[in-house]
Short mmCIF file of C-alpha atoms in Angstrom, two decimals:
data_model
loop_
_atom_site.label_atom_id
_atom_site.label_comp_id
_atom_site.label_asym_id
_atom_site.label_seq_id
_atom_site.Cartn_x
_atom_site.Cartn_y
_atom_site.Cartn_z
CA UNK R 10 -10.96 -15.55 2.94
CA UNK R 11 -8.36 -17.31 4.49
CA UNK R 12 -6.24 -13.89 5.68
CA UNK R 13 -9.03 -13.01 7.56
CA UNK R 14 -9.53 -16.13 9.25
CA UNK R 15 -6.04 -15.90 10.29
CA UNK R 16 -6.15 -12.03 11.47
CA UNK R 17 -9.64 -12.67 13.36
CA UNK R 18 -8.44 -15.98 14.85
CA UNK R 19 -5.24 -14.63 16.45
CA UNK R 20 -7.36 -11.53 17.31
CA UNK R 21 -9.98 -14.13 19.44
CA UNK R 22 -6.31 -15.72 20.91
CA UNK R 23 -5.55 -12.82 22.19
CA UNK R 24 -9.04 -12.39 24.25
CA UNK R 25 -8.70 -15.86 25.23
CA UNK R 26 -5.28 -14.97 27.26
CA UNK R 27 -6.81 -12.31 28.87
CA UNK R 28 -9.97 -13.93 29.99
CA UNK R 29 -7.83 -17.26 31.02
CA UNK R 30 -5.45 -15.06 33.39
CA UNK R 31 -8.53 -13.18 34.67
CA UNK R 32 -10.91 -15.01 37.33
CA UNK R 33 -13.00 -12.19 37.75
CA UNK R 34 -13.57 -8.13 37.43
CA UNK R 35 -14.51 -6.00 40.27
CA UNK R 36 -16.08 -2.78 40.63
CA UNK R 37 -15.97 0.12 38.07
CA UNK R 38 -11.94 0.15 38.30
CA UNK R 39 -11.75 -3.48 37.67
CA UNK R 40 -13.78 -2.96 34.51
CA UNK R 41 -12.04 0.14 33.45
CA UNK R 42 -8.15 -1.88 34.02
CA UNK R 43 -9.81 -4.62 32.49
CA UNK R 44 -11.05 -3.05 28.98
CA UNK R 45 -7.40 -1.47 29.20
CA UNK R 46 -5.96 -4.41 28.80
CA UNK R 47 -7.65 -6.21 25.90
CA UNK R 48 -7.65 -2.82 23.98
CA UNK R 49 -3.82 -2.96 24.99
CA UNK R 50 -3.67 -6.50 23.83
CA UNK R 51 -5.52 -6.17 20.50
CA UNK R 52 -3.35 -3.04 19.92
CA UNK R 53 -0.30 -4.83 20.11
CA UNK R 54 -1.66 -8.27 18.10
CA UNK R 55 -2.64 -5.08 15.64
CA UNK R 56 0.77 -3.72 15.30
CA UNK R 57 2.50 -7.00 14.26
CA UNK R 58 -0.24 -7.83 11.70
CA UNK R 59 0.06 -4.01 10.23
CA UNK R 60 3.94 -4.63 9.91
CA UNK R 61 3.41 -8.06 8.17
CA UNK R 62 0.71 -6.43 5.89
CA UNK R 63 3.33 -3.73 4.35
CA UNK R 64 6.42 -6.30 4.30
CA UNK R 65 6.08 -7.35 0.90
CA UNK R 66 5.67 -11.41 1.31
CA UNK R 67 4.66 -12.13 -2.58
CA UNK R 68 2.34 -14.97 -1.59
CA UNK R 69 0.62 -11.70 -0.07
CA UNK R 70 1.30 -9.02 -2.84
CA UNK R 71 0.12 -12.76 -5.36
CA UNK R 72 -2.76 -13.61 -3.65
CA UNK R 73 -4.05 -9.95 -2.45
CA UNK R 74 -2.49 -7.41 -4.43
CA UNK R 75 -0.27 -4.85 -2.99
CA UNK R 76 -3.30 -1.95 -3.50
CA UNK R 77 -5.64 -4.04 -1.43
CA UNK R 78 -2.80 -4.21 1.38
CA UNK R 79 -2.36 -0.90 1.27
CA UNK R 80 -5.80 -0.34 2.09
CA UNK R 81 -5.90 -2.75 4.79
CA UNK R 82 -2.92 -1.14 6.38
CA UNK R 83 -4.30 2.38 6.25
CA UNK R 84 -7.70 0.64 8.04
CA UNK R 85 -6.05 -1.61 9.89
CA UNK R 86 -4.00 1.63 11.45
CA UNK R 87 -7.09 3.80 12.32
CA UNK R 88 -8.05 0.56 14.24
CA UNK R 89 -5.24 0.15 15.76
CA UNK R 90 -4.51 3.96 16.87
CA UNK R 91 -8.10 3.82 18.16
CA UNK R 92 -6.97 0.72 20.35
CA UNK R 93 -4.16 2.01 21.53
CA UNK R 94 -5.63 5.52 22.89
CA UNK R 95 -8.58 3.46 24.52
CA UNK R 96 -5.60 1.56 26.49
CA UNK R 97 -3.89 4.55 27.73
CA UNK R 98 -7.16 6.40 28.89
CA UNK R 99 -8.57 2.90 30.76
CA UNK R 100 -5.62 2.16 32.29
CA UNK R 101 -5.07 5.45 33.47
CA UNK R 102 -8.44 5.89 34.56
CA UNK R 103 -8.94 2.66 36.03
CA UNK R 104 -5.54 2.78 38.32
CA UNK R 105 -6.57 6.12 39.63
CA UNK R 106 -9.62 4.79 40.91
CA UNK R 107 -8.38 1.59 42.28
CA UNK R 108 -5.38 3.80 43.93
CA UNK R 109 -7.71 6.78 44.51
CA UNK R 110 -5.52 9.69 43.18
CA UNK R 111 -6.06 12.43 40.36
CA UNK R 112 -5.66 11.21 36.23
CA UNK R 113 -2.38 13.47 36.39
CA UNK R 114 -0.71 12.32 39.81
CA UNK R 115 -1.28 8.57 38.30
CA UNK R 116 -0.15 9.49 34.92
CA UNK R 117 2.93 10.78 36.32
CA UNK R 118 3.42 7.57 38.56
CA UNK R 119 2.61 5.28 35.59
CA UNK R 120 5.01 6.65 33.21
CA UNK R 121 8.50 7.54 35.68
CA UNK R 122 7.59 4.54 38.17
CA UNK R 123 6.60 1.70 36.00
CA UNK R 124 9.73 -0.80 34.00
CA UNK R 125 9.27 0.58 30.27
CA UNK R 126 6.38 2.47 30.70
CA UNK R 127 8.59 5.97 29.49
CA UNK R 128 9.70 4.01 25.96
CA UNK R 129 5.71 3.11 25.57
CA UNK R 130 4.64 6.72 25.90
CA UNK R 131 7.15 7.67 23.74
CA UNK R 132 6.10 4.87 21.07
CA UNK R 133 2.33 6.06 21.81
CA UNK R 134 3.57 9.63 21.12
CA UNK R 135 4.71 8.73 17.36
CA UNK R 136 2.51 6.37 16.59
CA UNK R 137 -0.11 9.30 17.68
CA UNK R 138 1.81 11.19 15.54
CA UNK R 139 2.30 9.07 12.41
CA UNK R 140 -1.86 9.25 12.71
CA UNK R 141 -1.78 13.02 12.58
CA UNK R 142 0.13 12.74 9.15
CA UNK R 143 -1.84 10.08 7.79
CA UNK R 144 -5.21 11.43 8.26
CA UNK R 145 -6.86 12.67 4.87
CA UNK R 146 -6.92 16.41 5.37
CA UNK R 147 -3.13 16.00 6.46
CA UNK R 148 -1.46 13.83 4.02
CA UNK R 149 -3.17 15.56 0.75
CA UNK R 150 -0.51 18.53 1.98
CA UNK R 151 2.76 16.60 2.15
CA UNK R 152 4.86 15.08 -0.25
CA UNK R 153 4.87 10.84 -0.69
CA UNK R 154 8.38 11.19 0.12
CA UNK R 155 7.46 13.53 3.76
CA UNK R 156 4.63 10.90 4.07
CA UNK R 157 7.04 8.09 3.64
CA UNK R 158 10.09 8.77 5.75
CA UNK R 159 7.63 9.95 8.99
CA UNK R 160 6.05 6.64 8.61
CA UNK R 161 8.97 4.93 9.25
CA UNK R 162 8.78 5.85 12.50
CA UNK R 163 6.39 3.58 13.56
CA UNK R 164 9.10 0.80 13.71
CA UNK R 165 10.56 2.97 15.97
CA UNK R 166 7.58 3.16 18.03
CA UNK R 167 6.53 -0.49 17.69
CA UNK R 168 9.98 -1.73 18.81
CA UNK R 169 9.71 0.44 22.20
CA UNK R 170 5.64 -0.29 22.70
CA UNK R 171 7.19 -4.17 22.49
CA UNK R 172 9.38 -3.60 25.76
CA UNK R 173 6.63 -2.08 27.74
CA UNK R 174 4.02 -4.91 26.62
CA UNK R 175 6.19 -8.09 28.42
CA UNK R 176 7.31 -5.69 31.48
CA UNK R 177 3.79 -4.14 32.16
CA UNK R 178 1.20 -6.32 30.22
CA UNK R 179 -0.08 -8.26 33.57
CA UNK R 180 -1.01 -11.65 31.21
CA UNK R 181 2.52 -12.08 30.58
CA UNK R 182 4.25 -11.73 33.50
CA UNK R 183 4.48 -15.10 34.74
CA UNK R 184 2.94 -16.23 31.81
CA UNK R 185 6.05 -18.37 30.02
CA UNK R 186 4.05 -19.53 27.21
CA UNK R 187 2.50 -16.31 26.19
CA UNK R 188 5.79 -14.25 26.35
CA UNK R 189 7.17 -16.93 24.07
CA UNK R 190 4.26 -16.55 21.49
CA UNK R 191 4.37 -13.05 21.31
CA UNK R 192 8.79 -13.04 20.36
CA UNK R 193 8.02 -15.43 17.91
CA UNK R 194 5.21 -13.38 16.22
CA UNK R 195 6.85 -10.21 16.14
CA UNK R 196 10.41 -11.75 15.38
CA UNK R 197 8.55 -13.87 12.50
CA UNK R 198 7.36 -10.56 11.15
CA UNK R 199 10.77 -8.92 11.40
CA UNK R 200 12.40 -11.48 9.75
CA UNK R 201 10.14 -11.00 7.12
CA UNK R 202 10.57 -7.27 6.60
CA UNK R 203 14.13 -7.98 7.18
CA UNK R 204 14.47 -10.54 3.95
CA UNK R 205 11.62 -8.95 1.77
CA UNK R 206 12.26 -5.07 2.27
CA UNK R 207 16.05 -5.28 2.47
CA UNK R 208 17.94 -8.22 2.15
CA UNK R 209 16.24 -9.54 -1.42
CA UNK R 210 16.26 -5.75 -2.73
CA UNK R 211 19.75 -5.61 -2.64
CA UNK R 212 20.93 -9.23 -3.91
CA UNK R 213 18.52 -7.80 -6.94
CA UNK R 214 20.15 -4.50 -7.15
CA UNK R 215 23.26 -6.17 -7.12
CA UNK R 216 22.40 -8.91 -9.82
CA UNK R 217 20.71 -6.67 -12.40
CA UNK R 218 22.42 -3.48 -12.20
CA UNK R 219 20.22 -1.72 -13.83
CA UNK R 220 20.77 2.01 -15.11
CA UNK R 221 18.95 4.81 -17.19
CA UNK R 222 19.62 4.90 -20.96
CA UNK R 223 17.10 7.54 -21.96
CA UNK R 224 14.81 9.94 -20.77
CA UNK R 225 11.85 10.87 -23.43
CA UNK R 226 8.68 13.50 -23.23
CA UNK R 227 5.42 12.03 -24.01
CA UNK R 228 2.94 14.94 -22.96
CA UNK R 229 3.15 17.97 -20.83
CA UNK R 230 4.68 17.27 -18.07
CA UNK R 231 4.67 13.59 -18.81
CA UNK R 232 7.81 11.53 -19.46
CA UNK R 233 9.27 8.34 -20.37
CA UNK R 234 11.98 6.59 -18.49
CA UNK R 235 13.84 3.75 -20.15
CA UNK R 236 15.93 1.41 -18.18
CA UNK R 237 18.26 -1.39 -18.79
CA UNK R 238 20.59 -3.91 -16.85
CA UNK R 239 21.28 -7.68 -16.57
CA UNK R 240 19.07 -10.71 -16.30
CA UNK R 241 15.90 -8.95 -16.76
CA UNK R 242 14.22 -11.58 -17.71
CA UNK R 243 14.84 -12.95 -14.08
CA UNK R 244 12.77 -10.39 -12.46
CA UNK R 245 9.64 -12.15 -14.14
CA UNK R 246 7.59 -8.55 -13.83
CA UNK R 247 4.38 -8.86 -15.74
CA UNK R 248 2.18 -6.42 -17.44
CA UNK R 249 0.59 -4.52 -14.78
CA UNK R 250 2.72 -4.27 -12.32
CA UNK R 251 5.04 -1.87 -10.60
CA UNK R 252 8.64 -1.25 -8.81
CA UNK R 253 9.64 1.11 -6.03
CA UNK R 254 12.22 3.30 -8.22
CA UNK R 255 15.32 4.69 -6.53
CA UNK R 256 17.82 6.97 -8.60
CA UNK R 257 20.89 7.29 -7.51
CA UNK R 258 21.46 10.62 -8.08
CA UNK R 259 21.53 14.02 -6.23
CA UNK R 260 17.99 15.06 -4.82
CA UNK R 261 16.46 11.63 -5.49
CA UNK R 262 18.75 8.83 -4.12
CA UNK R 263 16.64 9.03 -0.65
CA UNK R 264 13.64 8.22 -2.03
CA UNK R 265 11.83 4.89 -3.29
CA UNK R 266 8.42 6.01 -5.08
CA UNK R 267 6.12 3.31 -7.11
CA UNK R 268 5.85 3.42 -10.62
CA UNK R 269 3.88 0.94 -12.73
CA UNK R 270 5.82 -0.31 -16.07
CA UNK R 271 4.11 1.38 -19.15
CA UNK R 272 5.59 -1.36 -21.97
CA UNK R 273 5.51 -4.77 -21.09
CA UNK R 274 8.93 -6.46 -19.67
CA UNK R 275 11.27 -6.73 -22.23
CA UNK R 276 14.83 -8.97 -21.80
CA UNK R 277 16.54 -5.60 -23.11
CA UNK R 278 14.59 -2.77 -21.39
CA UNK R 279 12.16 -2.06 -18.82
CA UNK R 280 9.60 1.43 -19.24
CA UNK R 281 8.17 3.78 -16.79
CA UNK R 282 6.08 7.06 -17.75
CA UNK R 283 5.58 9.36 -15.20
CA UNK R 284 3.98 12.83 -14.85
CA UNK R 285 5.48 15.54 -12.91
CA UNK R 286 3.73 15.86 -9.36
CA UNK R 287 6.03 16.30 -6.83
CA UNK R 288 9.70 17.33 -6.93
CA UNK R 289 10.39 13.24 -6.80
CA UNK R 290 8.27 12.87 -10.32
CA UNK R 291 9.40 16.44 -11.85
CA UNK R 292 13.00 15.58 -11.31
CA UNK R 293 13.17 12.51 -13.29
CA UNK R 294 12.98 14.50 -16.57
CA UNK R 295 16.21 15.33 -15.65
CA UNK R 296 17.92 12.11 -15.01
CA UNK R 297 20.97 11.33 -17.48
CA UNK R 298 21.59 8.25 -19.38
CA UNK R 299 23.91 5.62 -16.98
CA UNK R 300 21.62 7.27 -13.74
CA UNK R 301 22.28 3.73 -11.78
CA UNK R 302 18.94 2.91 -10.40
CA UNK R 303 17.76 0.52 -7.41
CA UNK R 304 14.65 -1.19 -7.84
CA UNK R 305 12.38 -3.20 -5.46
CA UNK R 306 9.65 -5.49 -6.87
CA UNK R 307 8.06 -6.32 -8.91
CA UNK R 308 4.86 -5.88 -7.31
CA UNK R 309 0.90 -5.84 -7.23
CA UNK R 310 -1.68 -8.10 -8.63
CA UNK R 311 -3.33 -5.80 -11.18
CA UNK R 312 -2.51 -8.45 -14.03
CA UNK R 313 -3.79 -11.27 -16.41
CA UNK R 314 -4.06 -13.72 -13.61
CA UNK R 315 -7.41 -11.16 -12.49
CA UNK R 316 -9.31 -11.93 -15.51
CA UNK R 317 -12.49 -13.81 -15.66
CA UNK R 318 -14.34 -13.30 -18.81
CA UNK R 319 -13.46 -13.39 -22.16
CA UNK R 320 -14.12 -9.35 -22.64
CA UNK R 321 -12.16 -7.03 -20.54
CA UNK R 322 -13.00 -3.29 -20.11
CA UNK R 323 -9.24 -0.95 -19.61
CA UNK R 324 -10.61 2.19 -17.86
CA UNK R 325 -7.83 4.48 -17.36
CA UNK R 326 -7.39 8.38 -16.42
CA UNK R 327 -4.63 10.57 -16.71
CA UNK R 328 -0.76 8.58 -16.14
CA UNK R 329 -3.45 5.89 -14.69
CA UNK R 330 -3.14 4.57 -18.50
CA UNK R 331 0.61 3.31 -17.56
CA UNK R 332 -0.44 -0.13 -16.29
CA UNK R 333 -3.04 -0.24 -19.00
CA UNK R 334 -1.30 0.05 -21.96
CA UNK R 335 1.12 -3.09 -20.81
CA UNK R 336 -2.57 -4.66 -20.53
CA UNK R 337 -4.06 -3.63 -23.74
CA UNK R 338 -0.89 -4.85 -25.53
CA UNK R 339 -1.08 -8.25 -23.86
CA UNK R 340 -4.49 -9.39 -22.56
CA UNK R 341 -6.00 -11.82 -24.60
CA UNK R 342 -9.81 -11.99 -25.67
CA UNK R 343 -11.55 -8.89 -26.96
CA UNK R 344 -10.02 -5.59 -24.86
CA UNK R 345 -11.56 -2.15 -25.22
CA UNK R 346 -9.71 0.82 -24.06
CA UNK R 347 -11.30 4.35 -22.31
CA UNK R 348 -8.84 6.47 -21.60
CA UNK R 349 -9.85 9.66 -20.12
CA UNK R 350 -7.73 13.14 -19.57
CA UNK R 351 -8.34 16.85 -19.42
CA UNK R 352 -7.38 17.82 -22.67
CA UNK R 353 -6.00 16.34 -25.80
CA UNK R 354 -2.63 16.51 -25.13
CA UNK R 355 -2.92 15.39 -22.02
CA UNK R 356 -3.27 12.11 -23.65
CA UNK R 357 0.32 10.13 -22.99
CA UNK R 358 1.62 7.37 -25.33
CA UNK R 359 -1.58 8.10 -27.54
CA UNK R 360 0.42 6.85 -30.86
CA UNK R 361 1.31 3.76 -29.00
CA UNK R 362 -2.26 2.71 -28.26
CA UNK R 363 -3.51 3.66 -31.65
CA UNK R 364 -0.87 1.39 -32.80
CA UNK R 365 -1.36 -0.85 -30.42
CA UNK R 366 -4.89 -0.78 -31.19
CA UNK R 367 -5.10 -1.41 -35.05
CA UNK R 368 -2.62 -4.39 -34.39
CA UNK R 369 -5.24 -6.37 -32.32
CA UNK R 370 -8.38 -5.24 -33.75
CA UNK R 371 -9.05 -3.52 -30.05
CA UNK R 372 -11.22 0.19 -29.72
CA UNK R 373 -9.91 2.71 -28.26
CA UNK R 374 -12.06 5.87 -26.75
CA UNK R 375 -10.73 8.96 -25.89
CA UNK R 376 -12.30 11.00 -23.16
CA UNK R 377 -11.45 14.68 -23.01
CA UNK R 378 -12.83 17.29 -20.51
CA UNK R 379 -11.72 20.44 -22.88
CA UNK R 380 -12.82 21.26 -25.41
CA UNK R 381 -16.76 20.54 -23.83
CA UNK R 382 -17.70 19.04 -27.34
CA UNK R 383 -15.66 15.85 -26.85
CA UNK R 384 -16.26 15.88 -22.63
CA UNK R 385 -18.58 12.54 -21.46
CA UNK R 386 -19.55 12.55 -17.91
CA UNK R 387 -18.31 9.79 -16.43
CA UNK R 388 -21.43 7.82 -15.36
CA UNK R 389 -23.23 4.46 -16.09
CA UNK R 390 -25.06 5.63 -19.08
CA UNK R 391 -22.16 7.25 -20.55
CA UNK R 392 -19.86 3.67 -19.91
CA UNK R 393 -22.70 1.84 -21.44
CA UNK R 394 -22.92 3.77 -24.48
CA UNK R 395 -19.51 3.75 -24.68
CA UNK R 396 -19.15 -0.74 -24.26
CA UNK R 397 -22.68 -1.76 -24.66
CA UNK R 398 -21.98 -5.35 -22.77
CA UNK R 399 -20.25 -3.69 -20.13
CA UNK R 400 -22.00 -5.84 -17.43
CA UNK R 401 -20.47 -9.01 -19.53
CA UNK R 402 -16.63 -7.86 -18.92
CA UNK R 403 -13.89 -7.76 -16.25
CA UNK R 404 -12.75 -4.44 -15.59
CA UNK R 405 -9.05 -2.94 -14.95
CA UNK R 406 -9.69 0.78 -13.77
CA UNK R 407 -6.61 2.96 -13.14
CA UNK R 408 -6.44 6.67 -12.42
CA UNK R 409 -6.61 9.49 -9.87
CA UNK R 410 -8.74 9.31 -6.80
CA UNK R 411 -11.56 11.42 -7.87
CA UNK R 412 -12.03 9.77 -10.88
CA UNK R 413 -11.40 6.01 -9.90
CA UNK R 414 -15.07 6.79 -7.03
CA UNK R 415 -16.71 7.80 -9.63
CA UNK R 416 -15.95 4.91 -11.79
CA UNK R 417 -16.48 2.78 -9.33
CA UNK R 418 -19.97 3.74 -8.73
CA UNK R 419 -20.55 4.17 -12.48
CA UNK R 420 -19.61 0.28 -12.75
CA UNK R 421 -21.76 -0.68 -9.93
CA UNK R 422 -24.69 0.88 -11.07
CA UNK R 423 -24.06 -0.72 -14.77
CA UNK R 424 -24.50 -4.31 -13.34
CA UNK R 425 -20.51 -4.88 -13.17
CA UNK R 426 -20.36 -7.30 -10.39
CA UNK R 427 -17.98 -6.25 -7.89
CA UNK R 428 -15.04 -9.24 -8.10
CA UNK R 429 -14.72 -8.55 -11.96
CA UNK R 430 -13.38 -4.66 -11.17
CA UNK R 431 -9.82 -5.07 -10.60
CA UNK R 432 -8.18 -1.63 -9.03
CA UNK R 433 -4.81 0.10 -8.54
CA UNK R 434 -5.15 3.28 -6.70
CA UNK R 435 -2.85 5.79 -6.73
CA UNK R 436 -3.45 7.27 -3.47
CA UNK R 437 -1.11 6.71 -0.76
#
């Protein structure tokens, strides 16, 4: 893929500045300095490419999807936090050799004697911290919304770790050329996040105006949200994708949180359904009609342009089936639906798909855990007996973490080759 090319090139760029402005390495501390500086290098190549990953270029979000991103960013980070603490513990041990003084006495000289060495720590310090937060057994106890606003301090921490890089990166001082490359990359990327997280947001905002007109409960702590505004048309969403939702309203105006459309774009309306899980979801069954709302996007890739053969498989669990049922009502070909929940009336906009169903001559199976009689593991077997030419059909599987593995691994063993299952995780 051409992305990766790019990434792994500018990666191998990166080694090649180091190994031009270094004629040769010398004893254990040379090594040690050494390895600390193309860890610090790759760390730093690594930060601009994570920025550009999350700031929303649509060729990207087109070409990619906006789920795939997201996982690449969430990799791309553990990579580049590993990097980073490799830098600081070779450097530190490598100086102390060379100067032949204690770790602490040269930490202490590094970080109060060197130009912009105390804003790197710092930046090291939150991005070490942003990695705390974002580790699994962490972030399943906060909120998106505590997840969200911490993360925002890595711009913080990438804008100080920049200073500290030119003063204190030895291959660029002196080095004209390579100082020059590196503003333009990471003032290419700002620009970017700049235009596509901010300035085209609000030119939208301000050209669609859009605003709640009603509020409707679908299932047990499930509801719908109906919007309207001007231009819609412009937006030119499509079935499948989603918008970062801001309400401007007490409790929730602080907050942009993703929600896929669950009708397909209308000129007059746009749909979300949600389910309460957080205070950011529960709230919105409160919102009142003329609620102004912002909305970035739209975004991902989980649409038509996806499909390969002529028979698609929707396999949806719980408010997974939002982005599915703006599929089921518009894919073309022969579309079966499984939607899975825990109980019966768990299942949201049920009367829709039935209708939706019987329009298009489509089949819809429900999937219930409770009562036990109607429950169907959720395994290769089951899937095939379920859609007998499974292996024959691109998939679209939506739903909560535990249950999109085990799909996935269901399809895999069925013979579903792995570039016709399209995904959208909910995770984040």
């Amino acid at each position: 893929m051409l992305t990766h090319v790019m990434i792994w090139g500018g990666a191998a760029a990166v080694l090649a500045l180091w190994w031009n402005d270094t004629p040769s390495v010398v004893g254990a501390a040379g090594w040690l300095t050494g390895a600390g500086r193309i860890t610090g290098l790759l760390a730093g190549y690594a930060c601009a490419i994570l920025l550009l990953l999350m700031a929303r270029v649509p060729l990207l979000d087109r070409a990619i999807g906006t789920d795939r991103l997201a996982r690449w960013h969430a990799l791309g980070g553990r990579y580049t936090i590993s990097l980073a603490c490799a830098h600081v513990l070779l450097i530190i041990w490598g100086y102390s050799l060379e100067a032949h003084t204690g770790v602490v006495a040269q930490t202490t000289t590094l970080v109060l004697h060197y130009p912009d060495l105390l804003k790197g720590t710092i930046g090291f310090l939150l991005f070490l911290a942003t990695a705390i937060v974002s580790a699994r057994a962490v972030r399943r106890r906060v909120s998106y919304e505590t997840w969200h606003f911490l993360h925002l301090a890595t711009y913080l921490a990438v804008f100080l770790a920049f200073g500290h890089q030119l003063s204190d990166g030895a291959d660029f001082t002196g080095n004209r050329l390579a100082q020059v490359v590196w503003y333009a990359l990471y003032i290419g990327v700002a620009a970017l996040l700049v235009w596509y997280r901010l300035a085209v947001p609000v030119r939208r905002a301000l050209r669609h105006r859009l605003y709640v007109t009603e509020v409707r409960p679908e299932a047990p702590g499930v509801v719908s949200v109906y919007l309207s505004g001007s231009r819609l048309a412009e937006l030119r969403a499509e079935p499948g994708q989603f918008f970062r939702w801001r309400f401007l309203t007490r409790g929730l105006w602080w907050a942009a949180n993703p929600y896929s459309l669950s009708a397909a774009p209308h000129p007059a309306y746009l749909r979300i359904t949600v389910k309460a899980s957080g205070g950011h979801s529960a709230a919105l069954a409160r919102l009142r009609p003329g609620t102004r709302v912002f909305a970035e996007g739209p975004y991902g890739a989980f649409t038509a342009r996806r499909r390969r053969a002529r028979k698609t498989l929707l396999l949806g669990g719980g408010v997974g089936i939002t982005p599915l049922r703006t599929l089921f009502e518009t894919l073309p070909g022969e579309v079966t639906l499984v939607y899975r929940a825990r109980r019966p009336e768990d299942l949201a906009l049920r009367g829709e798909l039935d209708a939706l169903a019987a329009a298009r001559g489509a089949v819809v199976h429900y999937v219930v855990d409770e009562p036990a009689a109607y429950s169907s593991p959720l395994t290769a077997g089951a899937l095939r007996g379920l859609v007998p030419d499974l292996a024959e059909r691109d998939v679209y599987l939506c739903g909560p973490p535990g249950m999109t593995e085990a799909a996935l691994c269901a399809l895999r063993e069925a013979g579903v080759r792995r570039r016709r299952v399209h995904h959208e995780s909910f995770a984040f």
